XYZ file of C-alpha atoms in Angstrom:
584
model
C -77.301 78.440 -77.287
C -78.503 74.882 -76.769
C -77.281 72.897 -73.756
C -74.524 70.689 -74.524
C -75.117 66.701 -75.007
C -74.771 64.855 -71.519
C -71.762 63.269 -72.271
C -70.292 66.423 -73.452
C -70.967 68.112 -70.394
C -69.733 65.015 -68.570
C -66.270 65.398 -70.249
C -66.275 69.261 -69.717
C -66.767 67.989 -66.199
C -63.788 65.698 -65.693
C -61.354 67.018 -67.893
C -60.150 69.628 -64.909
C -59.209 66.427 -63.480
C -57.453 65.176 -65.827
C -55.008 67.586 -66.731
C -54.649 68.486 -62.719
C -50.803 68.060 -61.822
C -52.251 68.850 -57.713
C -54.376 67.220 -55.637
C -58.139 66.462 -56.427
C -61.416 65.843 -54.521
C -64.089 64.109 -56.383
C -67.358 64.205 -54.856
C -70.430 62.336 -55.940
C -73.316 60.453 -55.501
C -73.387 56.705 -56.510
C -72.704 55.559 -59.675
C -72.007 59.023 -61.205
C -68.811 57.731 -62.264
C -65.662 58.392 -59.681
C -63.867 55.359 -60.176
C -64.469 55.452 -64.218
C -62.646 58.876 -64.462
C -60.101 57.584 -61.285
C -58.659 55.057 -64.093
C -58.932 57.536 -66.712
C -56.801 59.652 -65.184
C -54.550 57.005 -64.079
C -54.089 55.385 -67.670
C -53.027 59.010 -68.805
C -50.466 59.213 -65.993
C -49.019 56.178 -67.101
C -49.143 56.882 -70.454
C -46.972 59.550 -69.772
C -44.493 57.703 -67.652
C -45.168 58.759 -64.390
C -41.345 59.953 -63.958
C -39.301 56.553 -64.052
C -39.847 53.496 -65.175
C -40.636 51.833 -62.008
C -43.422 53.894 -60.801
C -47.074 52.815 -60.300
C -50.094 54.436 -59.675
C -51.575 53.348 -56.136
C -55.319 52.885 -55.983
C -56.388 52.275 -52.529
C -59.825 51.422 -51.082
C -61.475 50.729 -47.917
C -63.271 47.390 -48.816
C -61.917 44.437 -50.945
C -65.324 44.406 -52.493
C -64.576 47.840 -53.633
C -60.886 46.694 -54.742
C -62.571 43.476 -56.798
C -64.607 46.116 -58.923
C -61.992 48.822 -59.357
C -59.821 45.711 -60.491
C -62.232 44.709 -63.235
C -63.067 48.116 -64.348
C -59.535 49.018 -64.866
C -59.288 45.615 -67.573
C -61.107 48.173 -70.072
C -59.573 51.639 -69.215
C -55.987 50.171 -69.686
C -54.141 48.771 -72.159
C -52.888 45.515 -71.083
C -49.220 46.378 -71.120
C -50.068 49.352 -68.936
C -52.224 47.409 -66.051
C -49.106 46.397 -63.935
C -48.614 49.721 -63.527
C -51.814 49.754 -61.511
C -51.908 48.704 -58.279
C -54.896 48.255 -56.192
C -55.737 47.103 -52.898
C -57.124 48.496 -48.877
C -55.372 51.110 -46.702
C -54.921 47.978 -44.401
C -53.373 45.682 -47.049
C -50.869 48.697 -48.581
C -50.049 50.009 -44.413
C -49.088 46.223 -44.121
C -46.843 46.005 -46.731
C -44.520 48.884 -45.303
C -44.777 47.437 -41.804
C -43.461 44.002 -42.549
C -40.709 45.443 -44.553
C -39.959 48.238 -42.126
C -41.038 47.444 -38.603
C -37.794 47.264 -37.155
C -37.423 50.491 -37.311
C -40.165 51.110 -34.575
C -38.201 48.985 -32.309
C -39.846 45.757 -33.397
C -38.065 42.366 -33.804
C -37.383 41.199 -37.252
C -40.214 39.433 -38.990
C -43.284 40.916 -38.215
C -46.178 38.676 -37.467
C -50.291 39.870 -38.462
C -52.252 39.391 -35.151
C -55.557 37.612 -36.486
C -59.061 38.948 -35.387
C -59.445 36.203 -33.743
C -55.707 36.558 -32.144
C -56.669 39.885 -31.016
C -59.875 38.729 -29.643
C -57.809 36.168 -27.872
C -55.532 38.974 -26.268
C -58.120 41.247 -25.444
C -59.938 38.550 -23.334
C -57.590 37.949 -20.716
C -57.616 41.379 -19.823
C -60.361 41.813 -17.740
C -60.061 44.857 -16.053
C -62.151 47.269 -17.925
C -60.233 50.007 -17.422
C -56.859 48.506 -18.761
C -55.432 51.032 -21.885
C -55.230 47.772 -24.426
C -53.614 50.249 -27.186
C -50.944 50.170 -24.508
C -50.827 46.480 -24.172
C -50.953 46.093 -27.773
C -48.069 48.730 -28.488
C -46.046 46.461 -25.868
C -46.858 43.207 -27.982
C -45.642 44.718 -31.339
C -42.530 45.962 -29.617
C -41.929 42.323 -27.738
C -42.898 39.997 -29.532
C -43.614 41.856 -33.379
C -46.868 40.954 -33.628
C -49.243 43.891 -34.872
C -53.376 44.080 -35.168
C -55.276 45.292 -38.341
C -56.435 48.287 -36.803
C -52.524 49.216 -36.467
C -51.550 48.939 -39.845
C -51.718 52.636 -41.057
C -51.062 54.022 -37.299
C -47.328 51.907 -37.365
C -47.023 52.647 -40.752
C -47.079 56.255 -40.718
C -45.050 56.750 -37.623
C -42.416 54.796 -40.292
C -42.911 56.891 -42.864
C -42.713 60.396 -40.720
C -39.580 59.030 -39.159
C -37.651 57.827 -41.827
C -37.606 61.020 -44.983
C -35.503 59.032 -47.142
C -38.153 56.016 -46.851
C -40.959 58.223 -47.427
C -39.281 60.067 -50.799
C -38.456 55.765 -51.525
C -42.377 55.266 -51.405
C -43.893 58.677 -53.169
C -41.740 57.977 -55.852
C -42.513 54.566 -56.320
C -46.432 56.268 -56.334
C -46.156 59.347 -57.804
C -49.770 58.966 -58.527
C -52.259 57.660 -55.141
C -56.171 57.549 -55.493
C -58.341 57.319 -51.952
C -61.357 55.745 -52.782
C -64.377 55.546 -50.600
C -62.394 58.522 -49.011
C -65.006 59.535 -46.374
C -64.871 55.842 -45.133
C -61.005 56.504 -43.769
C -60.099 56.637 -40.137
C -58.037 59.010 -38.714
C -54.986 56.765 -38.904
C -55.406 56.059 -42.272
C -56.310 59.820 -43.397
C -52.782 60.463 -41.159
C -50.745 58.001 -43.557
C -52.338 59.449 -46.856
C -51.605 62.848 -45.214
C -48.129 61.834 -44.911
C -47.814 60.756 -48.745
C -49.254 63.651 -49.931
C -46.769 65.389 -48.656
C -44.823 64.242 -52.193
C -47.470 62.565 -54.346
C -50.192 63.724 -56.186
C -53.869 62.997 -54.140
C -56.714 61.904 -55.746
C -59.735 61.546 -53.068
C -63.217 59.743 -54.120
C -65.973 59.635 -52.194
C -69.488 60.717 -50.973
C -70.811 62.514 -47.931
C -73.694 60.580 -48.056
C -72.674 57.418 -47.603
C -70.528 57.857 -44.995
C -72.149 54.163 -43.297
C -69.221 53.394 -41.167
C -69.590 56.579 -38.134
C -69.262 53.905 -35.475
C -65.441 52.810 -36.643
C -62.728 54.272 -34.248
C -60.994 57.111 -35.637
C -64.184 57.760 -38.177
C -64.924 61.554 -38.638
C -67.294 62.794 -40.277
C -64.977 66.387 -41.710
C -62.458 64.275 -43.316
C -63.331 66.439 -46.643
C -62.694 69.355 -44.598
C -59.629 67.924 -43.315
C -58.560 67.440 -46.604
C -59.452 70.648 -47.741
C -57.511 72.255 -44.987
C -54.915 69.876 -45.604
C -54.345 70.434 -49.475
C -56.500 72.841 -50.830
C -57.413 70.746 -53.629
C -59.140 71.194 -57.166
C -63.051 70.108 -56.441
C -64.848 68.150 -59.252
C -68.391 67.845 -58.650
C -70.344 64.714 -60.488
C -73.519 64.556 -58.619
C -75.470 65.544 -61.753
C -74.893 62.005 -63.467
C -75.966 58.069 -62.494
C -74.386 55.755 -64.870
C -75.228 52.800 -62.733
C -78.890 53.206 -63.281
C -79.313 55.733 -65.983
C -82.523 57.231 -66.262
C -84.536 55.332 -63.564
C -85.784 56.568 -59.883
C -83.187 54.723 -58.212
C -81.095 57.208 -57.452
C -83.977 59.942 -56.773
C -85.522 57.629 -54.429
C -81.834 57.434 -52.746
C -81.574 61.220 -52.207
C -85.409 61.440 -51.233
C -84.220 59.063 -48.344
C -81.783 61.746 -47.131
C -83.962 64.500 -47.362
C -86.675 62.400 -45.761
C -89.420 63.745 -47.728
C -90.756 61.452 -50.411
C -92.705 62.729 -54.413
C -93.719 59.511 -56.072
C -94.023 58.214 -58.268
C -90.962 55.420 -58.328
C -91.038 53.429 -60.640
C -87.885 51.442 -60.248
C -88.503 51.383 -56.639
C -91.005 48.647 -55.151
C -92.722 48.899 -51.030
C -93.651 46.232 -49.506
C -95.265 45.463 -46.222
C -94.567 42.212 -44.840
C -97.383 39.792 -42.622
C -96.481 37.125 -40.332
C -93.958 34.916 -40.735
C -92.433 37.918 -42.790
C -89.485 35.783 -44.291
C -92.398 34.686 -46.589
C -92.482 37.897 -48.130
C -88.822 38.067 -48.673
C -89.072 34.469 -50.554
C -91.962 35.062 -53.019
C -90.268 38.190 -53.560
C -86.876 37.071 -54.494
C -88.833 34.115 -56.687
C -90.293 37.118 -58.346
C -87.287 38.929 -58.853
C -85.355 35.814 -59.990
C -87.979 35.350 -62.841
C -88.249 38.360 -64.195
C -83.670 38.636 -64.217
C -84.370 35.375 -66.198
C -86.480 36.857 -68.841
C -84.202 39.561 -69.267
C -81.242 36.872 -69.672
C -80.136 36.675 -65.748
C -78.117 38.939 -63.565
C -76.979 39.344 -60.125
C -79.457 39.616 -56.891
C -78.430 41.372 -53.342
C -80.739 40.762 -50.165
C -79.677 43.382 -47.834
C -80.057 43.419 -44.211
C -79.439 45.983 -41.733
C -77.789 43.221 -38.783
C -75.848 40.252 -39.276
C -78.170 38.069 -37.656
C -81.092 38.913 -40.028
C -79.440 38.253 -42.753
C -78.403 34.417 -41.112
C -82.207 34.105 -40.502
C -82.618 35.300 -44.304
C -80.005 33.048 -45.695
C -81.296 29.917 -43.502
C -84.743 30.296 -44.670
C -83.738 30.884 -48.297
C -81.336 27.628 -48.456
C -84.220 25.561 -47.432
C -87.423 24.652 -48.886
C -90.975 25.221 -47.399
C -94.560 22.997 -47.469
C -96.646 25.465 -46.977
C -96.757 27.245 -49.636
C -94.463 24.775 -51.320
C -91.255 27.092 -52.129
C -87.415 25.521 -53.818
C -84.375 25.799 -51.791
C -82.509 28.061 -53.376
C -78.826 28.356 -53.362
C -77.433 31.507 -52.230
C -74.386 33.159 -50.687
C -74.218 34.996 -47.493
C -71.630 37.720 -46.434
C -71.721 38.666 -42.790
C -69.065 39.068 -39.684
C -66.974 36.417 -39.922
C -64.869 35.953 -36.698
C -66.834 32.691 -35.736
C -66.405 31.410 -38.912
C -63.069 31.550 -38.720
C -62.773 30.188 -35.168
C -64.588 27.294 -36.076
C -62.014 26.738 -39.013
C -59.215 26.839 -37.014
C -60.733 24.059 -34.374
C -61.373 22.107 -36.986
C -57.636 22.459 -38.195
C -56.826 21.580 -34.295
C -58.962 18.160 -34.977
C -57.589 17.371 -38.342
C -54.150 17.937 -37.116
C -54.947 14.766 -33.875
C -52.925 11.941 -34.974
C -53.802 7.903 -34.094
C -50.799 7.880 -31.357
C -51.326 11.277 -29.661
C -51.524 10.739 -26.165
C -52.558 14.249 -25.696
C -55.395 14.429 -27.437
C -57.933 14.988 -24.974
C -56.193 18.174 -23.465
C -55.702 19.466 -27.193
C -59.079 19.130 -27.958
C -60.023 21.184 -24.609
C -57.319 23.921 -25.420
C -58.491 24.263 -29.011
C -62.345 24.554 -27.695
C -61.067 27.268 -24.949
C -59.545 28.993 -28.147
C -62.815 28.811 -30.222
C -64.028 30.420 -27.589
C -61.600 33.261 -26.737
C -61.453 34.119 -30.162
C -64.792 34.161 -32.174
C -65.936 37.467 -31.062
C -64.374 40.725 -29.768
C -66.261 40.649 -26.216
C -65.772 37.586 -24.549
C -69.338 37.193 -22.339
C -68.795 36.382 -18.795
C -70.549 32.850 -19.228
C -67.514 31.780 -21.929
C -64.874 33.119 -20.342
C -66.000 30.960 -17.578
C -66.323 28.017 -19.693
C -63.026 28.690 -21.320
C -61.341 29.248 -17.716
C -62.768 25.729 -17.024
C -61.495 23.857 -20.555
C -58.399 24.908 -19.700
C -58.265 23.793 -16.523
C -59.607 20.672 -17.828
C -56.740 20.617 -20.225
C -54.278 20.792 -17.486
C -55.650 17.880 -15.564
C -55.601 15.682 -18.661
C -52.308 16.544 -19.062
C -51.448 15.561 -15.567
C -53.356 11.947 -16.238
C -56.108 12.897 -13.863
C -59.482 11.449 -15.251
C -62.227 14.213 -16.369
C -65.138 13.517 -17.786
C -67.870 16.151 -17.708
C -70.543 16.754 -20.692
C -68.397 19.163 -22.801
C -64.912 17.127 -22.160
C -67.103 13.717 -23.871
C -68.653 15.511 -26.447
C -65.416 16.441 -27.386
C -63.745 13.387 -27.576
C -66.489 11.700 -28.898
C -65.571 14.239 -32.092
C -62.244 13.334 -31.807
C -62.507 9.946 -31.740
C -65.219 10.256 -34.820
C -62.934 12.155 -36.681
C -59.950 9.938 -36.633
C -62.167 7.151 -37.575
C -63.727 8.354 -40.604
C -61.914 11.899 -41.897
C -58.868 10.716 -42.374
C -59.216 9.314 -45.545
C -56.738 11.836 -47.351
C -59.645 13.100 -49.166
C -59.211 16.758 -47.862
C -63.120 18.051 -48.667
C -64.644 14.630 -47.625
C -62.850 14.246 -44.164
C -63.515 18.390 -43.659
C -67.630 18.064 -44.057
C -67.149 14.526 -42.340
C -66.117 16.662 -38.839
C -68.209 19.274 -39.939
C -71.143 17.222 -40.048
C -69.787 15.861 -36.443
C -70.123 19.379 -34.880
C -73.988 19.728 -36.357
C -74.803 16.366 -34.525
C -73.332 17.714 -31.757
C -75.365 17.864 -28.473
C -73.156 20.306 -26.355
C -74.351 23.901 -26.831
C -70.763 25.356 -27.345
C -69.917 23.098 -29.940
C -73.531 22.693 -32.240
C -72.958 26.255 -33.747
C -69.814 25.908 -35.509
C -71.370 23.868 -38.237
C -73.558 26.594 -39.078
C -70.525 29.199 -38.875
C -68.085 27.225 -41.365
C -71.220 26.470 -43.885
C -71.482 30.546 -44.174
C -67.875 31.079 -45.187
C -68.069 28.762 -48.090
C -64.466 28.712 -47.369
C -62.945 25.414 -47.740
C -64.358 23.659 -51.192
C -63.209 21.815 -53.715
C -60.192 23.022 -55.807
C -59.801 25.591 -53.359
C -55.985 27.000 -52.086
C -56.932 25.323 -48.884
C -57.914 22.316 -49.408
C -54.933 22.311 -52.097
C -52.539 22.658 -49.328
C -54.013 19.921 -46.652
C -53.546 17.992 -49.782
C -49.801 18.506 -50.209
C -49.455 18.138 -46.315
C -51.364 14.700 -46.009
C -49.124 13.193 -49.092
C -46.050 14.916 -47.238
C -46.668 13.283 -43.836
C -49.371 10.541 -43.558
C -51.426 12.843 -41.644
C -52.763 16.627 -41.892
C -49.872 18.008 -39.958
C -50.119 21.999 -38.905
C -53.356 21.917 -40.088
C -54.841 25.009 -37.761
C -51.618 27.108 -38.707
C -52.401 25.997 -42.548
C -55.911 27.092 -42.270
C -55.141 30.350 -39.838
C -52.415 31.786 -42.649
C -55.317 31.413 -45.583
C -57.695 32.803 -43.528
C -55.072 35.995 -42.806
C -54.428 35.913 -46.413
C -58.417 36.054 -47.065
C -59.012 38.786 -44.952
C -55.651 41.037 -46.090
C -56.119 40.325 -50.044
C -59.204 41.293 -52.511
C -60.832 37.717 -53.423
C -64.120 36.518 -55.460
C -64.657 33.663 -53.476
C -68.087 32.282 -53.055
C -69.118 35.931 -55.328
C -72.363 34.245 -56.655
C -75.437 35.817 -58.310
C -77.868 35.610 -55.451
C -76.250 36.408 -52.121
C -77.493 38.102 -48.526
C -75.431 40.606 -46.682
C -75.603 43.265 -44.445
C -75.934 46.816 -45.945
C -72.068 47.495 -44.975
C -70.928 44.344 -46.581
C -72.444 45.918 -49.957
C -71.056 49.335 -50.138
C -68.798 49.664 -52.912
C -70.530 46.842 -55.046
C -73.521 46.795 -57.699
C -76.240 44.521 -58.275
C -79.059 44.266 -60.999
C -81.437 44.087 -58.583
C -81.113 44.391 -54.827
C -83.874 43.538 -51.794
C -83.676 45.490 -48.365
C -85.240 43.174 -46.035
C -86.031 44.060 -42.184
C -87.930 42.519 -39.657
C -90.243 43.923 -36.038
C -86.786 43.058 -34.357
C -84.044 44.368 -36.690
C -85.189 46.944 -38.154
C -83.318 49.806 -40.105
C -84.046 52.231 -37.910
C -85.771 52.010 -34.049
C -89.085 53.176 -33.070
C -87.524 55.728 -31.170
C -84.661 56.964 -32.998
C -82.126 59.569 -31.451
C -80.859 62.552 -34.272
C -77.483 60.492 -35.241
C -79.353 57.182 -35.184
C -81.772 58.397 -38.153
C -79.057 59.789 -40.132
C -77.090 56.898 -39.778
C -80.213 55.113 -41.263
C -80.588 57.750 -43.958
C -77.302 57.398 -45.324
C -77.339 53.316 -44.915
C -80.457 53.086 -46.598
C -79.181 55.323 -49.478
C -76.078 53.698 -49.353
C -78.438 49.842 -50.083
C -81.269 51.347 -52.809
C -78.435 52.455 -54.849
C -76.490 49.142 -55.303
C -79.397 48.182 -57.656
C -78.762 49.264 -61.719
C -82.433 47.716 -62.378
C -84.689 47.923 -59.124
C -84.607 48.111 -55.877
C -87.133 46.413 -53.174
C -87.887 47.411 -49.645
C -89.642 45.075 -46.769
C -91.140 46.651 -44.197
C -93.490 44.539 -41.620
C -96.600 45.988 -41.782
C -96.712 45.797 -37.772
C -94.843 48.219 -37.550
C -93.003 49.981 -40.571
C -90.047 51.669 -40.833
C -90.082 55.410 -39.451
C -87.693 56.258 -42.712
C -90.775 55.473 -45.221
C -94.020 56.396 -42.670
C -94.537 59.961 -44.266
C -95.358 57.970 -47.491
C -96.253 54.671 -46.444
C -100.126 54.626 -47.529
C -99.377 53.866 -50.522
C -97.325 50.573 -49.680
C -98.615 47.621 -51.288
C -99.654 44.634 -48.978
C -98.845 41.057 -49.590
């Protein structure tokens, strides 16, 4: 009897799934086509009514980037009457929701507040005894104050649900229906909360094995399958077998090559390039390359990925700019890394914009908001800042007492200050915003030069945006942008809690964890001597962690995928097949 047609088999495959009334595990490599048959089986569910009227299906993920796409996909699996009945967003954003409705019932005050990264950065820092138990300290703050961290959400939010039955029967049957996505991505607190809902509503967990990228997360584990399986005992539906993402090519071979670390090429879809000195060269003539031949082909989206944030700043930098020798374009392009200084550097600029003519304060504000720049754009606060910040706020407090101070930072500071309230405060929200910002890049204090560069990243505040939108509706309110900072923290809380396109262009650089869940029509994994993917000297977990990243980046691509290497010294991942990399 002859084999059955792909697609048939591919439908003989899935339909288990959809007819299951129990929980499911889908496993699969990707693009075989989890989140395809995901909506699939939740249009049928709410074609048949999920029980009451009112009822959703809950698709959660662990990314937004991964929420954007499930988003769009589900546009052409439902009908349009049925897509309200779909709701998708993180395990943070859906643990939130029950926290600020229900947090009170965990002892905290009414009106529970988000704590910020960069609040929580801020919190951490003044704790500096390193053997102080800061889940205990920030237990205390939720139950004092209600103010809660991201990493919280599902932890608070199933100690609700476990406590309160009748709440927990409220939310299953509002989801009767909950998909995991990205399931091996969960942490334990968030695998506890799902555990919790399952408990009345059907399971549905996505996910791969091998791309399990995020092993250095707390509460990561790497049997959460297992756990599942001991858990539920669920109906297993296997779709290794197909790649709909890049049908047909050695994309996806290459990919599981990588994990066995044994290579058989031919790949056809899969360049190797060694890089010379400087090596950002190489990366440039090969994106021009790969730019030109998306253009022939009618365009398409490009991905440079990079395995540390800081390569893929040098990347970006180099890219925006344009070069004599050889004579190379800027280019435009988007970058995705860590944020948290970004951010920072928002809010002090909201801190400036907020300085009004007649402030006779403005000097110690200006120190204060610099000491909380510092505290708050990165999780480890380095013994040289927290010094500095010790001594802006003391600064602060002699200002404040009308003692004279005038050392470098304190002058640079009022010198943007005094800059700012002189030209950006025209009204013109985007014009007095890169007025200051082009104030911090002029900048000769060392503290305060790098914000330019951070805000420039985000692409966050542009024109037409919600944020410059509301300085808009607060400078025709008052005269002045008042509450700027708090303006600009709450969108950047709302940023980081909600699934948003913004600045989603088709050239962009990001680190390979930035990109799982997304797809691109061609995708570049760039390292350098310095940031490699994987050290010369690699412990067990360090080259499976590699493995399973570099799988994770080859197989965003639906068209090719390229990988730089220096030629100095190439990456241990490719070197028992590197003779045949090409030089350029």
């Amino acid at each position: 009897m002859a084999a059955p047609e792909p697609d048939e088999a591919y439908e003989r495959a899935i339909e288990p799934l959809l007819t299951a009334q129990g929980p499911v595990m889908v496993t699969g490599s990707a693009g075989c086509g989890k989140t395809t048959v995901a909506l699939r089986k939740a249009a049928l569910a709410i074609n048949e009514g999920l029980g009451n009227h009112h009822a959703r299906v809950l698709f959660l993920s662990f990314a937004n980037a991964t929420v954007d796409r499930v988003a769009e996909h589900a546009t052409h699996q439902l009908a349009r009457d049925h897509r309200q009945r779909l709701e998708v967003g993180t395990y943070h954003s859906f643990a939130w929701t029950i926290l600020r409705s229900h947090g009170y019932l965990l002892g905290a005050p009414r009106g529970v507040k988000i704590m910020s990264q960069a609040e929580q950065n801020a919190f951490r820092s003044h704790f500096q005894d390193s053997n102080a138990d800061l889940r205990v300290e920030f237990r205390r703050q939720f139950e004092m104050l209600g103010h809660v961290g991201f990493d919280d959400f599902a932890g608070f939010a199933n100690e609700i649900l476990t406590g309160s039955p009748w709440l927990l029967k409220a939310y299953t049957s509002a989801y009767p229906l909950i998909v995991l996505d990205e399931f091996q991505d969960t942490t334990d607190d968030q695998w506890a909360l799902v555990r919790t809902l399952g408990q009345h509503s059907q399971l549905i967990a996505l996910g791969d094995p091998d791309q399990r990228i995020y092993d250095f997360v707390e509460g990561s584990s790497e049997t959460r399958f297992a756990d599942f399986d001991d858990a539920f005992a669920p109906l297993h539906i296997d779709l290794s077998e197909w790649n709909w993402r890049s049908p047909g090519s050695s994309i996806t071979r290459f990919g599981r090559d990588v994990l066995r670390g044994d290579f058989e090429p031919p790949y056809e879809e899969v360049d190797l390039l060694s890089s010379n000195f400087p090596p950002l060269l190489t990366l440039k003539l090969t994106l021009l390359a790969s730019l030109k031949r998306l253009r022939v082909d009618g365009g398409g989206t490009i991905a440079i990925l990079t395995p540390t944030n800081a390569l893929a700043v040098k990347a970006y930098d180099y890219i925006s700019e344009p070069q004599d020798n050889p004579k190379l374009p800027a280019l435009s392009i988007d970058i995705h890394t860590t944020k948290e200084e970004g951010y920072a550097a928002l809010i002090f600029i909201g801190a400036i914009l907020q300085i009004y003519d007649d402030d006779t304060d403005r000097d110690a504000t200006v120190c204060d908001a610099m000491a909380h720049y510092l505290r708050t754009k990165s999780t480890k606060l380095s013994a040289t800042a927290r010094a500095t910040t010790d001594r802006l706020e003391g600064y602060a407090t002699k200002l404040r007492a009308g003692k004279p101070v005038n050392v470098k930072i304190v002058k640079a500071l009022r010198e943007i200050v005094d800059g700012s309230l002189k030209n950006a405060r025209t009204g013109y929200v985007y014009g007095d915003y890169l007025t200051i910002v082009s104030m911090l890049a002029a900048s000769d204090a060392t503290e305060i030069k790098p914000m330019a560069g951070y805000v420039r990243m985000l692409n966050f505040v542009t024109r037409g945006s919600d944020i410059e939108t509301s300085l808009a509706d607060t400078w025709r309110a008052n005269g002045f942008y008042a509450g700027a900072a708090g303006t600009i923290r709450n969108a950047v809380l709302q940023y980081q809690l909600t699934s948003s396109k913004r600045g989603n262009r088709d050239l962009i650089v990001m680190t390979i964890h930035r990109a799982k869940g997304r797809e691109f029509d061609e995708v570049i994994i760039y390292e350098e001597r310095y940031d490699p993917l994987l050290r010369l000297t690699p412990t067990r977990r360090d080259l499976e962690s590699a493995r399973y990243a570099l799988n994770v980046a080859v197989t965003r691509a639906k068209k090719r995928a390229t990988l730089i290497t220096p030629k100095s010294a190439p990456s241990p991942l490719l070197t028992l097949r590197l003779d045949h990399v090409a030089d350029q």
